[in-house]
Short mmCIF file of C-alpha atoms in Angstrom, two decimals:
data_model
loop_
_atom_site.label_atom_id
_atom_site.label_comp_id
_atom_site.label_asym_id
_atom_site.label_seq_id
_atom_site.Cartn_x
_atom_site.Cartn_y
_atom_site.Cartn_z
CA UNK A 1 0.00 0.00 0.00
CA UNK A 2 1.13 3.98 -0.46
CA UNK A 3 2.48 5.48 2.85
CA UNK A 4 -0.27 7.87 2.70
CA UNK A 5 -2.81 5.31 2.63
CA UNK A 6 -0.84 3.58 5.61
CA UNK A 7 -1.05 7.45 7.40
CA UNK A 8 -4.74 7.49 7.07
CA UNK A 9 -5.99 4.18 8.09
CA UNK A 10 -3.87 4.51 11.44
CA UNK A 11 -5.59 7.98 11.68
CA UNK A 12 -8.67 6.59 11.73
CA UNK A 13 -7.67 3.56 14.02
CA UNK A 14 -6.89 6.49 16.43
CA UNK A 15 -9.58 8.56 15.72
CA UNK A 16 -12.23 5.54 16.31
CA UNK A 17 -10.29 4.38 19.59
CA UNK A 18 -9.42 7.26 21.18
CA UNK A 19 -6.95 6.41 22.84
CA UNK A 20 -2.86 6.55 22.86
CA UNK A 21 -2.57 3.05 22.77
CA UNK A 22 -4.84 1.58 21.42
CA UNK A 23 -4.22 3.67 18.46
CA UNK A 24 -0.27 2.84 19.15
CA UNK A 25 -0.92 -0.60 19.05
CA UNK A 26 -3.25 -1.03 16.54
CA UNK A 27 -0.96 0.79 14.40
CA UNK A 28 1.59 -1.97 12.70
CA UNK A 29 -1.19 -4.81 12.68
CA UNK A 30 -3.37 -2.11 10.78
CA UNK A 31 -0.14 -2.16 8.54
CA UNK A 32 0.37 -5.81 7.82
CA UNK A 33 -3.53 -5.91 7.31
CA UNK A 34 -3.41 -3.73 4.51
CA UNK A 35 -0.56 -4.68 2.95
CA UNK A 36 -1.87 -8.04 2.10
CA UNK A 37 -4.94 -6.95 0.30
CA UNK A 38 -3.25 -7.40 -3.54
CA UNK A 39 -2.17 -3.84 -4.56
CA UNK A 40 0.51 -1.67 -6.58
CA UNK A 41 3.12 0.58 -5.45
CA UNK A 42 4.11 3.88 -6.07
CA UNK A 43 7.61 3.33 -8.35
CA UNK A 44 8.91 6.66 -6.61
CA UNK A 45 10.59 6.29 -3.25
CA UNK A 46 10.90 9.54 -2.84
CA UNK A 47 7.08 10.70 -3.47
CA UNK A 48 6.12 7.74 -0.85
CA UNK A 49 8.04 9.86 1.64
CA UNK A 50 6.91 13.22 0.98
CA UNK A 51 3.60 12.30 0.41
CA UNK A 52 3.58 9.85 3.90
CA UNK A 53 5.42 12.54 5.49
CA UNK A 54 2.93 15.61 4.23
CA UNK A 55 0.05 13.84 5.63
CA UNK A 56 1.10 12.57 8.79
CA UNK A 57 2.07 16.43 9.24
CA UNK A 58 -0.67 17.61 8.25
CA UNK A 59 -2.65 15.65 10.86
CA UNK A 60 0.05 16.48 13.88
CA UNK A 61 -0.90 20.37 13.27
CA UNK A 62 -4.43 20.06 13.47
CA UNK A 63 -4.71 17.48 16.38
CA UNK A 64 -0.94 17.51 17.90
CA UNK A 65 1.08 14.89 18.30
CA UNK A 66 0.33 12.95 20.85
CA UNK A 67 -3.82 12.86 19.74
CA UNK A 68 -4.65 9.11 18.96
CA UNK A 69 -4.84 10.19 15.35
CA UNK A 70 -1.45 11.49 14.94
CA UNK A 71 0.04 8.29 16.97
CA UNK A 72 -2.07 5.79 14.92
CA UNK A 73 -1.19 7.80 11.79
CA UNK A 74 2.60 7.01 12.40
CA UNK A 75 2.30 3.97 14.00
CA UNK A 76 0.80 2.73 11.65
CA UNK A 77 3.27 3.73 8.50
CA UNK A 78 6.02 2.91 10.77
CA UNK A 79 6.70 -0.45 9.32
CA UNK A 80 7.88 1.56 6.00
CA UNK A 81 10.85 3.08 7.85
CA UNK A 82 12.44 -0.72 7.08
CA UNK A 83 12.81 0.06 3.47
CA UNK A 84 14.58 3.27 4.11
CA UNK A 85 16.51 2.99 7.24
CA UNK A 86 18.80 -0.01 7.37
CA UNK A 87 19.87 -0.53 10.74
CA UNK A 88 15.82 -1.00 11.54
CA UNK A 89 16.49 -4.59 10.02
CA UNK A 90 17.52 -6.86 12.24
CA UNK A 91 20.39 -9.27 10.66
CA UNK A 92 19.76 -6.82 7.21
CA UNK A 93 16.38 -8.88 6.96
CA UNK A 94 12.82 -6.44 6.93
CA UNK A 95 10.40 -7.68 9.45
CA UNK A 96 7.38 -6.00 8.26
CA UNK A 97 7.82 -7.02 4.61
CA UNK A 98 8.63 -10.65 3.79
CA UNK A 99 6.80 -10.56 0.70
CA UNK A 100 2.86 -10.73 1.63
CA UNK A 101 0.25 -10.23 -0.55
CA UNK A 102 0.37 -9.74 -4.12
CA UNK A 103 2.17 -6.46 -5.83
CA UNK A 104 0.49 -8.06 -9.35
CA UNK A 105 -3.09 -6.09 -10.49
CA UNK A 106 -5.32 -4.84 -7.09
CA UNK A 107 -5.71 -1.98 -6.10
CA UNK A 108 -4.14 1.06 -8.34
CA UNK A 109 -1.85 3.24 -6.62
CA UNK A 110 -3.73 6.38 -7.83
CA UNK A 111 -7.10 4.94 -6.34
CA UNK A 112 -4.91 4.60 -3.08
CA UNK A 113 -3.94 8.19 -3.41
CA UNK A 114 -7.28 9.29 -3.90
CA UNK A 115 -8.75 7.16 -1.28
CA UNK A 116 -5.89 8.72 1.28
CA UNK A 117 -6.55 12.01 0.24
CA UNK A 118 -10.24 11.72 1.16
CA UNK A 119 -9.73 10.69 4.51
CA UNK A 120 -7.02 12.53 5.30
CA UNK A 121 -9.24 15.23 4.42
CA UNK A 122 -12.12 13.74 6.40
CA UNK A 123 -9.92 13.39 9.31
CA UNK A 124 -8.32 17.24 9.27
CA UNK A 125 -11.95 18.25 9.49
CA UNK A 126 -12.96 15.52 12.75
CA UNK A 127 -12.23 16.83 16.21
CA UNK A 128 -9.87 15.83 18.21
CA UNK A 129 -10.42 12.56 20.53
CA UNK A 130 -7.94 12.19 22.85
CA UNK A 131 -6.95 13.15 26.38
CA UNK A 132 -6.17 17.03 26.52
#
């Protein structure tokens, strides 16, 4: 799945819990979840990270960073740091990503985008859930 896709689920995961933890811990399940559903990948590195990192942003100014959205929004694209930061792989082996589900056909990486950028949007516009 794109990052930003990743970003938004965990938002919601936050936003429907409420809490710090339970969105923290619901975050990298959330992760593996959606990464098996048979999708395609954005070719460019580089726009996975800008994109993941806009939203996630995006979200920590309007609720703050410790909200439940904001924590299940990067808990929950976490797991991607692997593929960028080496010394997050244990024995130079990825945890997250040992080759579930399918990259071949599913779900189109622009219908990702799209579906990210709606709740992103959706969730800049929800009030904030968690503890003050």
């Amino acid at each position: 799945m794109v990052v930003a896709l990743h970003v938004a689920i965990g938002g919601v995961a936050g936003l429907l819990t409420g809490s710090r933890l339970g969105a923290l811990v619901l975050g990298p399940p959330l992760h593996l979840a959606a990464d098996r559903v048979p999708h395609q990948d954005v070719a460019s590195r580089r726009f996975e990270i800008v994109s993941g990192s806009v939203c996630l942003g995006l979200l920590a100014v309007r609720h703050g960073p410790f909200d439940p959205v904001t924590l299940g929004a990067a808990a929950s694209s976490a797991p991607d740091l692997e593929h960028v930061v080496p010394w997050l792989r244990p024995g130079g082996k990825k945890v997250f990503h040992r080759r579930f589900g399918s990259h071949l056909g599913g779900v189109p990486a622009g219908l990702q985008l799209l579906l990210a950028g709606a709740i992103i949007g959706f969730l800049l516009g929800a009030r904030s859930t968690g503890p003050a």
